[in-house]
One Martini backbone bead per residue (centre of mass of N, CA, C, O) as a GRO file, in nm:
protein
  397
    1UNK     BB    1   7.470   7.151   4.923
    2UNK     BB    2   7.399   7.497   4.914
    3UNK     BB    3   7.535   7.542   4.630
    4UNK     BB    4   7.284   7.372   4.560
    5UNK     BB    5   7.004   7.372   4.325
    6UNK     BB    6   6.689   7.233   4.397
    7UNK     BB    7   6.464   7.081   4.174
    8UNK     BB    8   6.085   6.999   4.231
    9UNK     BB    9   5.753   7.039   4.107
   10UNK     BB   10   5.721   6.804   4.329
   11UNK     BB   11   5.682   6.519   4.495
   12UNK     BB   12   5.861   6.266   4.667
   13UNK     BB   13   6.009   5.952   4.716
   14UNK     BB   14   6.163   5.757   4.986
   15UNK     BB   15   6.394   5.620   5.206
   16UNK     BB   16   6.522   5.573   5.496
   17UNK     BB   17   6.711   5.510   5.761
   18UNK     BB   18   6.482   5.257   5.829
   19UNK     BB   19   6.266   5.202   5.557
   20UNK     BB   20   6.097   5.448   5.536
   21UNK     BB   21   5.831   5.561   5.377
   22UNK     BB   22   5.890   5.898   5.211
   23UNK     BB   23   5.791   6.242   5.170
   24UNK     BB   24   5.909   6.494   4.940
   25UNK     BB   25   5.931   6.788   4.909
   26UNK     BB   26   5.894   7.049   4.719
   27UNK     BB   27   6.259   7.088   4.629
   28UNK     BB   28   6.345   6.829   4.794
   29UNK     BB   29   6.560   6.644   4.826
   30UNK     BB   30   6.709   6.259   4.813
   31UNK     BB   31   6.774   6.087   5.064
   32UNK     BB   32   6.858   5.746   5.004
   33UNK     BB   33   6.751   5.373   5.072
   34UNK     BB   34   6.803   5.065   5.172
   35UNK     BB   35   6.511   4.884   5.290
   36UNK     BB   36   6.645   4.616   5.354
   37UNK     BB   37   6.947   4.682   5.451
   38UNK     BB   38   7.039   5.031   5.509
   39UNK     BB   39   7.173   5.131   5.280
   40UNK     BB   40   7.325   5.388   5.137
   41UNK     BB   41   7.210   5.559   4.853
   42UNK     BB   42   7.197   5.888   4.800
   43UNK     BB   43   7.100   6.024   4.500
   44UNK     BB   44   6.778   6.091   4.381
   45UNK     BB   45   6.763   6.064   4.025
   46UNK     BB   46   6.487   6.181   3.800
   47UNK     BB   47   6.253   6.138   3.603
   48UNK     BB   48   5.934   6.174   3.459
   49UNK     BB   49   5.659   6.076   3.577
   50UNK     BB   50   5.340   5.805   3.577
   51UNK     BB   51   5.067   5.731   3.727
   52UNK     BB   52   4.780   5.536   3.603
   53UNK     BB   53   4.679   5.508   3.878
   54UNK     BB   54   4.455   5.658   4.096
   55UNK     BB   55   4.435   5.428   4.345
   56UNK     BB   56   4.726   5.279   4.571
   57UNK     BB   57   4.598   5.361   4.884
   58UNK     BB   58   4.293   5.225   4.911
   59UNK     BB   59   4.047   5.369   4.878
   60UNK     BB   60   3.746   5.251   5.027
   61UNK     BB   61   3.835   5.043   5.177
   62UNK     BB   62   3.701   4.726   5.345
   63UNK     BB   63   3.718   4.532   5.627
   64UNK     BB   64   3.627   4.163   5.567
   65UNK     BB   65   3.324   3.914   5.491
   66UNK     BB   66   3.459   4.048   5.249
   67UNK     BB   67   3.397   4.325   5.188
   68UNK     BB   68   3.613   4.636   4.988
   69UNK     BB   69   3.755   4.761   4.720
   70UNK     BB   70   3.922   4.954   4.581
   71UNK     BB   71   3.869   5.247   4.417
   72UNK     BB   72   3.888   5.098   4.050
   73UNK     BB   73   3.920   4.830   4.150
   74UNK     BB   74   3.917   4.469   4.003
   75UNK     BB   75   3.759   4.243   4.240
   76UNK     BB   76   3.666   3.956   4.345
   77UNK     BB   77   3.437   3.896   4.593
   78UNK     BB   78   3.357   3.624   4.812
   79UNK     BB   79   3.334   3.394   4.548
   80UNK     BB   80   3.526   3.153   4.330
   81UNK     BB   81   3.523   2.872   4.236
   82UNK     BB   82   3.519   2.781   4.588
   83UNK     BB   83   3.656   3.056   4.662
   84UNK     BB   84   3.739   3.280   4.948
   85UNK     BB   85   3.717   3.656   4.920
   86UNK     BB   86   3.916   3.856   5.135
   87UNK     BB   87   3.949   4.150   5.398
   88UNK     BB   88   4.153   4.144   5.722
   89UNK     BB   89   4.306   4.390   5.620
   90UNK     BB   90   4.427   4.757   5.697
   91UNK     BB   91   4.783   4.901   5.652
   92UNK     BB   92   5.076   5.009   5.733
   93UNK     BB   93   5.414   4.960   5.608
   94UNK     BB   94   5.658   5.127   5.608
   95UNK     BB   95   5.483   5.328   5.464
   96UNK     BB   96   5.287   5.141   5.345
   97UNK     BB   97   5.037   5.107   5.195
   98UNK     BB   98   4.752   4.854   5.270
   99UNK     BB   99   4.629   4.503   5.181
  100UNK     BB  100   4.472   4.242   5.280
  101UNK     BB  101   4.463   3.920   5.085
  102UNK     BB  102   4.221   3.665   5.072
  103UNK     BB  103   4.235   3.283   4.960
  104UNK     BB  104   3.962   3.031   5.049
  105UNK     BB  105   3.954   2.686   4.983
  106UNK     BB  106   3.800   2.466   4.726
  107UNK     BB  107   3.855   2.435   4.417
  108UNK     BB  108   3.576   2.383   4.114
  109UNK     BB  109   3.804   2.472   3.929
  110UNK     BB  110   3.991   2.582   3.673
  111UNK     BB  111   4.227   2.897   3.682
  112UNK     BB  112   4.161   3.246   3.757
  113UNK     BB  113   4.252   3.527   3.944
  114UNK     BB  114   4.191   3.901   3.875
  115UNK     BB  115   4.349   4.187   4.061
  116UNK     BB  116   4.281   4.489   3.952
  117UNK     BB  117   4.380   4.806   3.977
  118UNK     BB  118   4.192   4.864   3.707
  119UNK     BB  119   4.034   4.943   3.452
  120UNK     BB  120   4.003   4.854   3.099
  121UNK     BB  121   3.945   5.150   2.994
  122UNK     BB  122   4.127   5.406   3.121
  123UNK     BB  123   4.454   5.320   3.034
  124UNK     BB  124   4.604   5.526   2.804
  125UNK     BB  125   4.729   5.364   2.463
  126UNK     BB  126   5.046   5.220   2.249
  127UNK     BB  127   5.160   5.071   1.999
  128UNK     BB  128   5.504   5.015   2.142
  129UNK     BB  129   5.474   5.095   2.417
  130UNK     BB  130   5.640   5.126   2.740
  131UNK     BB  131   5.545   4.933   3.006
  132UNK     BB  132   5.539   4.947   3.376
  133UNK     BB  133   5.521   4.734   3.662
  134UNK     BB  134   5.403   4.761   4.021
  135UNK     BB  135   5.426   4.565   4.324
  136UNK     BB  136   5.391   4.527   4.664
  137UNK     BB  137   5.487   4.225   4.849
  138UNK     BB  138   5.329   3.974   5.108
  139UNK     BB  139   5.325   3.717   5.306
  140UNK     BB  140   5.105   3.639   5.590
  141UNK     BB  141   4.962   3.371   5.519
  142UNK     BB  142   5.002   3.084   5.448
  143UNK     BB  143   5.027   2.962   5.129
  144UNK     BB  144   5.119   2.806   4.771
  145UNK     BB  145   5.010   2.598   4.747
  146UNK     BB  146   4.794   2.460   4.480
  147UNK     BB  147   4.948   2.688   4.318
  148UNK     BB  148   5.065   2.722   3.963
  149UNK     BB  149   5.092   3.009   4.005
  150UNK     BB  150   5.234   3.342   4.015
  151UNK     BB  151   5.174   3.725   3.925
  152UNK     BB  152   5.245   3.965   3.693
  153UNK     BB  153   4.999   4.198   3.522
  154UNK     BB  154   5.011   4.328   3.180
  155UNK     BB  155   4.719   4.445   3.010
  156UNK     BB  156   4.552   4.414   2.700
  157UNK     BB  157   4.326   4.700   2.508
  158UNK     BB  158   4.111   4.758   2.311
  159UNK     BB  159   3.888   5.016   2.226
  160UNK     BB  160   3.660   4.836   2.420
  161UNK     BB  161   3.800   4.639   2.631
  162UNK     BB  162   3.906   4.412   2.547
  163UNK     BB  163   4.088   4.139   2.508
  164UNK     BB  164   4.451   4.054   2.412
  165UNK     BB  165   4.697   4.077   2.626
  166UNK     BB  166   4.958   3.939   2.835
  167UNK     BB  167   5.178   3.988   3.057
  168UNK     BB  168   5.433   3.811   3.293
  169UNK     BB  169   5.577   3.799   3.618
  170UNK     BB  170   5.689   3.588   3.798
  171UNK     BB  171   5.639   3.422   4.147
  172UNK     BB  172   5.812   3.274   4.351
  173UNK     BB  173   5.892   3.472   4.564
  174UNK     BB  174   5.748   3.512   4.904
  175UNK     BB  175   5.755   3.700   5.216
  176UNK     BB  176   5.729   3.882   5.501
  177UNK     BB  177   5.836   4.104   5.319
  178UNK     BB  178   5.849   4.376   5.144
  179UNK     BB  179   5.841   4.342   4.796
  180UNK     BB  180   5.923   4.430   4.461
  181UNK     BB  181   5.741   4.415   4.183
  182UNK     BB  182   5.789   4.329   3.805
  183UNK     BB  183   5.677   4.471   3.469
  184UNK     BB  184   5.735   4.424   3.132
  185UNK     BB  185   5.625   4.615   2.826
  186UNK     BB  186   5.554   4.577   2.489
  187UNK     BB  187   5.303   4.674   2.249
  188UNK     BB  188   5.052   4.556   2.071
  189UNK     BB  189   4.833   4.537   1.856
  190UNK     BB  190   4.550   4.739   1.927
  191UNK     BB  191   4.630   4.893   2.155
  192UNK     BB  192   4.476   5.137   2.416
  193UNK     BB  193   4.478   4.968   2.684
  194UNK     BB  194   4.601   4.935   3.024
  195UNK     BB  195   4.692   4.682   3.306
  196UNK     BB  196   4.695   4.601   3.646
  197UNK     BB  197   4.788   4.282   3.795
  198UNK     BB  198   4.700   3.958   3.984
  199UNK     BB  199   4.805   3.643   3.910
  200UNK     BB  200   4.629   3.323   3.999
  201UNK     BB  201   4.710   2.948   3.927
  202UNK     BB  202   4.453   2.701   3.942
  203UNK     BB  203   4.354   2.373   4.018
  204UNK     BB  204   4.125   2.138   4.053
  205UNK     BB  205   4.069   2.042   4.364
  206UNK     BB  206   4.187   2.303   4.584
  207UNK     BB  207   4.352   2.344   4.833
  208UNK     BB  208   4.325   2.715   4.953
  209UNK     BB  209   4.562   2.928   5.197
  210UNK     BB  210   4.566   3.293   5.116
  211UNK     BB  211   4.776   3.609   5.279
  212UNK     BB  212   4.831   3.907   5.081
  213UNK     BB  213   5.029   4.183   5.045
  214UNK     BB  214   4.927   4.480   4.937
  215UNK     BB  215   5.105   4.759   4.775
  216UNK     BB  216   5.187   5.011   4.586
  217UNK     BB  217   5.038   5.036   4.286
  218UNK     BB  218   5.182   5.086   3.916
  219UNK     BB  219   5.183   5.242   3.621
  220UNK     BB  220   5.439   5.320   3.385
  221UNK     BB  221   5.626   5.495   3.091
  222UNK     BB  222   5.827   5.276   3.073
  223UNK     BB  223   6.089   5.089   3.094
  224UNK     BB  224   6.150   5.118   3.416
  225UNK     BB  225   6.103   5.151   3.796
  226UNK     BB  226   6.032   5.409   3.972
  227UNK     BB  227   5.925   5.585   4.213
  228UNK     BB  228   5.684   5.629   4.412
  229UNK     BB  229   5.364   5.712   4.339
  230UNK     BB  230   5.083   5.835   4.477
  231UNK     BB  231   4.705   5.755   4.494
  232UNK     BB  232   4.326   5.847   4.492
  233UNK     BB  233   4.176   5.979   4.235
  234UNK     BB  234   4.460   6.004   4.036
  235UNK     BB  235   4.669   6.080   3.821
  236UNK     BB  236   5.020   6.124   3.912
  237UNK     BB  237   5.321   6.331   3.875
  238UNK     BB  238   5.642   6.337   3.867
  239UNK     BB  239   5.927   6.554   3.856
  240UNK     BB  240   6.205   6.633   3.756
  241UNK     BB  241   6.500   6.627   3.874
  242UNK     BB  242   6.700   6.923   3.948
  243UNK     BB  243   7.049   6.991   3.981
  244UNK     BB  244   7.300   7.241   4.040
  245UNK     BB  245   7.523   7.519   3.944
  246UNK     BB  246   7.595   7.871   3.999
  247UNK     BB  247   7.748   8.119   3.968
  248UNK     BB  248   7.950   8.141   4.234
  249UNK     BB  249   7.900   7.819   4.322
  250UNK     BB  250   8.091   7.755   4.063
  251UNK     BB  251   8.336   7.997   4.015
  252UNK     BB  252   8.485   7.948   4.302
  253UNK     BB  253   8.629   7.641   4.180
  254UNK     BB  254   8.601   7.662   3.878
  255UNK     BB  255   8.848   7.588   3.632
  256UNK     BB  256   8.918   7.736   3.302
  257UNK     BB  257   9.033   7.396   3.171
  258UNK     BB  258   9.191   7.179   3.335
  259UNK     BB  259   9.036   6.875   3.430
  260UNK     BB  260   8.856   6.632   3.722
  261UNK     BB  261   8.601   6.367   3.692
  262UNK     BB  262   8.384   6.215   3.977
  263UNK     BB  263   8.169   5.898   3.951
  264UNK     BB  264   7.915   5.759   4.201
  265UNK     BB  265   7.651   5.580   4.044
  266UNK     BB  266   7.356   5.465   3.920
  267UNK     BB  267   7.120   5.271   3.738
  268UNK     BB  268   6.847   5.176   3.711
  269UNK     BB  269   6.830   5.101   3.427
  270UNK     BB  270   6.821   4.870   3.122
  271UNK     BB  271   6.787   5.085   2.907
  272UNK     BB  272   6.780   5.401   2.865
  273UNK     BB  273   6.566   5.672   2.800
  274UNK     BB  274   6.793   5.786   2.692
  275UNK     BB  275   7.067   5.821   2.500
  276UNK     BB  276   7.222   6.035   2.715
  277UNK     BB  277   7.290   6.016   2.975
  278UNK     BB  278   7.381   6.226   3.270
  279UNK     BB  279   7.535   6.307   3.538
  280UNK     BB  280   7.822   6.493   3.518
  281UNK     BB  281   7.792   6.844   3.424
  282UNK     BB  282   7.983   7.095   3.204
  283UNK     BB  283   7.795   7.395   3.130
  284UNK     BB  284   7.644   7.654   2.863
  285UNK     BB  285   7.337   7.592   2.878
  286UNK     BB  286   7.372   7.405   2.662
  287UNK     BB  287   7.473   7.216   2.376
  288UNK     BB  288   7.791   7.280   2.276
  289UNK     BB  289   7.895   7.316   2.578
  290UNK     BB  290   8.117   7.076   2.728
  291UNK     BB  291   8.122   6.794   3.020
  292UNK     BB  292   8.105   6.468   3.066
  293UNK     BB  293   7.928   6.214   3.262
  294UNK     BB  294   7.782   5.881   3.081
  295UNK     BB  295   7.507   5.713   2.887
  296UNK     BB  296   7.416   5.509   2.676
  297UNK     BB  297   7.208   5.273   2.501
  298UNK     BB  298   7.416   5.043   2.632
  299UNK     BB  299   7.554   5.146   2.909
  300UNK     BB  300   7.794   5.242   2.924
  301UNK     BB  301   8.038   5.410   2.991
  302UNK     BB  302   8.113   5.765   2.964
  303UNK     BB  303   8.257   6.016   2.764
  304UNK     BB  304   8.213   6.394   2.724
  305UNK     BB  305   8.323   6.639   2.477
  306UNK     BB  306   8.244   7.001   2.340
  307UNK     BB  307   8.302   7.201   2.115
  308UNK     BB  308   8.108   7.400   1.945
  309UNK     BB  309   7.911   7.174   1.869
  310UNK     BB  310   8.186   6.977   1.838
  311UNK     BB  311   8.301   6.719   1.906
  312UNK     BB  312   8.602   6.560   2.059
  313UNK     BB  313   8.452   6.337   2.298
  314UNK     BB  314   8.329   5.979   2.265
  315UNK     BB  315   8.318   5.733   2.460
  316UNK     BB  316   8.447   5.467   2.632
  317UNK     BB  317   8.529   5.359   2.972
  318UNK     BB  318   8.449   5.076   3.046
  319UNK     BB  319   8.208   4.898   3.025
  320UNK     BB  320   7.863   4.829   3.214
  321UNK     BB  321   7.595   4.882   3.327
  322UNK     BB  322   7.466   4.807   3.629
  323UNK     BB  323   7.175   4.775   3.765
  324UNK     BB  324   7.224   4.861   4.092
  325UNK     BB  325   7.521   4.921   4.055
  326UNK     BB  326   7.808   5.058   4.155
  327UNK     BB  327   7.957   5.329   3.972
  328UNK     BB  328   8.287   5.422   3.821
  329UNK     BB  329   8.420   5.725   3.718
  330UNK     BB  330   8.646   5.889   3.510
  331UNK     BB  331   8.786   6.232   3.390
  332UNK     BB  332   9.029   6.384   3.179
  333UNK     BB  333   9.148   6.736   3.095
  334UNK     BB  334   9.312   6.850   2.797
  335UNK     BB  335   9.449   6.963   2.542
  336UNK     BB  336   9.495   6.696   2.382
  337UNK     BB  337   9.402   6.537   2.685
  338UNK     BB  338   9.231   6.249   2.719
  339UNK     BB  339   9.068   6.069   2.985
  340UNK     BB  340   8.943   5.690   3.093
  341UNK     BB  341   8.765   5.537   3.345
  342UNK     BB  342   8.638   5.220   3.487
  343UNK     BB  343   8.642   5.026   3.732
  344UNK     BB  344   8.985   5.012   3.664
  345UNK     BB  345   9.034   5.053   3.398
  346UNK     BB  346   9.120   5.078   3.112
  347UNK     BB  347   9.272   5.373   2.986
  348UNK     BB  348   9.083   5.610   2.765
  349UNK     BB  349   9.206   5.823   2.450
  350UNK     BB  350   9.225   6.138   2.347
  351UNK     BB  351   9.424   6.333   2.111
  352UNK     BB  352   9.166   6.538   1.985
  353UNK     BB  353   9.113   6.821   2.194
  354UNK     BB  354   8.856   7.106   2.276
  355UNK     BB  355   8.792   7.304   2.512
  356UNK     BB  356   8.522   7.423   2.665
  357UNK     BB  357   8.342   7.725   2.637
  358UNK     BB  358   8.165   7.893   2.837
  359UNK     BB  359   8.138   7.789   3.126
  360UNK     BB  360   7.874   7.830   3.410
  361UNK     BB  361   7.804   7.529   3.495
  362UNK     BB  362   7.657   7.234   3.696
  363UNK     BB  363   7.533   6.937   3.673
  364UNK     BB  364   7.309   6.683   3.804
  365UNK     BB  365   7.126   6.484   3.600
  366UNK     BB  366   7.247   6.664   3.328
  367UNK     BB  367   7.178   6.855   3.038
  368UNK     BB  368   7.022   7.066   3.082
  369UNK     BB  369   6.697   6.956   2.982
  370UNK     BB  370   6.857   6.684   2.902
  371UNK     BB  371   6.957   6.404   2.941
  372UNK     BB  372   6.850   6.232   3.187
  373UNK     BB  373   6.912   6.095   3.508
  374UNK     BB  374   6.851   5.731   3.663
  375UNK     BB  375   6.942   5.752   4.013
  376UNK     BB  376   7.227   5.694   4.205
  377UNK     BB  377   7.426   5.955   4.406
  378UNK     BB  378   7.718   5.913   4.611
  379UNK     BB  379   7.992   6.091   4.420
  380UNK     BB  380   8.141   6.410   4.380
  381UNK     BB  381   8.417   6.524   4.171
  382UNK     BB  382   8.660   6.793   4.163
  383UNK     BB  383   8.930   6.864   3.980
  384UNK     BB  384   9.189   7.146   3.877
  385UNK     BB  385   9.349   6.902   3.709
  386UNK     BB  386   9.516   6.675   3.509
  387UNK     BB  387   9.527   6.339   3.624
  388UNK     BB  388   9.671   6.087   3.600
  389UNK     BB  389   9.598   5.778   3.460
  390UNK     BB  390   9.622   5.627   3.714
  391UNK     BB  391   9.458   5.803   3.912
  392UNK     BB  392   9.198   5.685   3.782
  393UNK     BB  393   9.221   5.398   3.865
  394UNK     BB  394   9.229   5.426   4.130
  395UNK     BB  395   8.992   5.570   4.195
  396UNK     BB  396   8.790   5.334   4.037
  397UNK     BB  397   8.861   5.066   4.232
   0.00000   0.00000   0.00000
């Protein structure tokens, strides 16, 4: 809608409507799609992350026999083990930059063969803190015969480079198509750096042949994986999404008063990196005054009213969110009489609240600049009065 203000300090990536990875240019919303079914997923409202892998787009790389891994990433080719390890092509799949990495022959001991992202010593970290990575990956030839397991690994290292212990993420089913793989870790006493990569285990005179499409890998700080950031020779960050509702903008529709707030869309993942993440809130510029529907620590459906500083309604609307499945939430407010449901749930009441004065704008996805929400938001609605306990459940089912 003309009438919100979209902003985003950097470009960032969504699917079309065709499966096609795209970069939306700075300030440019997104309007994302699941690429494997072709479902509108509506709008990608992101927190600000850190891709911490400096090259996931292949530069460098030379396809051959053995060939040449991207530039700064570590893995070995030609010999190992008895397995040859070679790259038979790089080439772009609906927009997803990649390399085929084959490894073929009869292993010669057993063991593990590790293609990291990123060198050991490079990407600083600390203990406790949560970090996500990511790796598309398809079948291309041969299969996992003789391979006694498949990983996606998440590895620290002490301040020397040392290694300390990895996270796996074990990949069960990989087809032809790509399909993104995830792992996370919390970080354990004395990490300083950590790497990402792929790790196949394989048993002592093991006949295997395999070749797999990796394609942007990521490694980023966080409970759960964000949409991808694209890099060539540094780390780099996406700005959070920012979409508002100002001035005439706002005021032309909104009625200070009585009304009810109407909500369907995802959250990335559970828990939420925000305590109070807000999907949809009208609000005074400041945390004073506001209503909002958003989520907790725990993923409830909230709702949540403050006037002058002071909680007014806070509560559970019902259920919990699941990560990457639509719900439906909505409140109806008017003087000592809140109420809210959630995909059709009973209808939760409040009935002493004092409502939020000078509000003067709408967010999408925050309460000013902060609880911001990481998800997919397919409809919001504002009606100027406060609709029926009825009708909250029956718009929620």
């Amino acid at each position: 809608d003309s009438r919100i203000t979209f902003t985003r300090g950097s470009t960032a990536t969504f699917f079309d409507s065709t499966g096609t990875l795209q970069t939306a240019a700075i300030n440019a919303a997104r309007l994302d799609t699941n690429p494997a079914t072709l479902a509108p997923l509506g709008l990608l409202i992101e927190e600000q992350r850190t891709n911490s892998i400096r090259n996931n787009t292949m530069q460098g790389a030379v396809a051959g026999t053995p060939g040449t891994v991207p530039t700064n990433w570590n893995g070995d080719l030609g010999v190992l083990q008895g397995l040859s390890m070679s790259i038979p092509s790089i080439a772009a799949v609906s927009g997803i930059q990649t390399i085929n990495y084959r490894a073929n022959g009869t292993t010669t001991s057993s063991g593990a063969a590790v293609l990291q992202f990123e060198n050991s010593n490079q990407i600083a970290a600390t203990s406790g803190q949560v970090w996500t990575g990511t790796c598309y990956l398809a079948l291309v030839a041969g299969s996992f015969a003789n391979i006694n397991s498949f990983s996606l690994t998440l590895r620290e290292f002490d301040s020397g480079g040392a290694f300390l212990r990895q996270t796996l993420q074990s990949i069960t089913s990989i087809t032809s198509t790509l399909s993104r793989a995830t792992v996370t870790a919390t970080l354990g006493a004395s990490t300083a750096f950590v790497s990402l990569g792929l790790r196949p285990d394989y048993p002592n005179s093991a006949a295997i042949d395999i070749t797999l499409r990796i394609g942007l890998p990521q490694l980023e700080q966080g409970a759960f994986a964000t949409s991808v950031i694209p890099t060539t020779t540094t780390a780099l960050t996406r700005s959070a999404d920012v979409a508002s509702m100002t001035g005439t903008n706002f005021s032309s529709w909104y009625s200070q008063g009585p009304g009810t707030m109407f909500a369907q869309a995802t959250f990335l993942a559970v828990p939420p990196s925000a305590t109070f993440p807000a999907l949809f809130s009208i609000n005074d510029n400041s945390t004073n005054n506001f209503a909002s529907l958003s989520s907790n620590a725990s993923a409830n459906h909230r709702f949540s009213v403050v006037s002058g500083g002071v909680s007014q309604a806070d509560a559970n609307a019902g259920g919990s969110i699941t990560p990457n499945v639509f719900s439906k939430w909505c409140m109806a407010y008017a003087t000592n009489d809140v109420a809210a449901s959630a995909n059709g749930g009973a209808v939760v009441t409040d009935t002493s609240v004092t409502l939020p004065v000078g509000v003067n704008q709408a967010q999408i996805g925050a309460i000013t600049t902060v609880n911001r929400w990481s998800g997919h938001i397919a409809r919001l609605s504002y009606y100027p009065r406060r609709l029926p306990d009825s009708t909250l459940q029956a718009l929620t089912s």
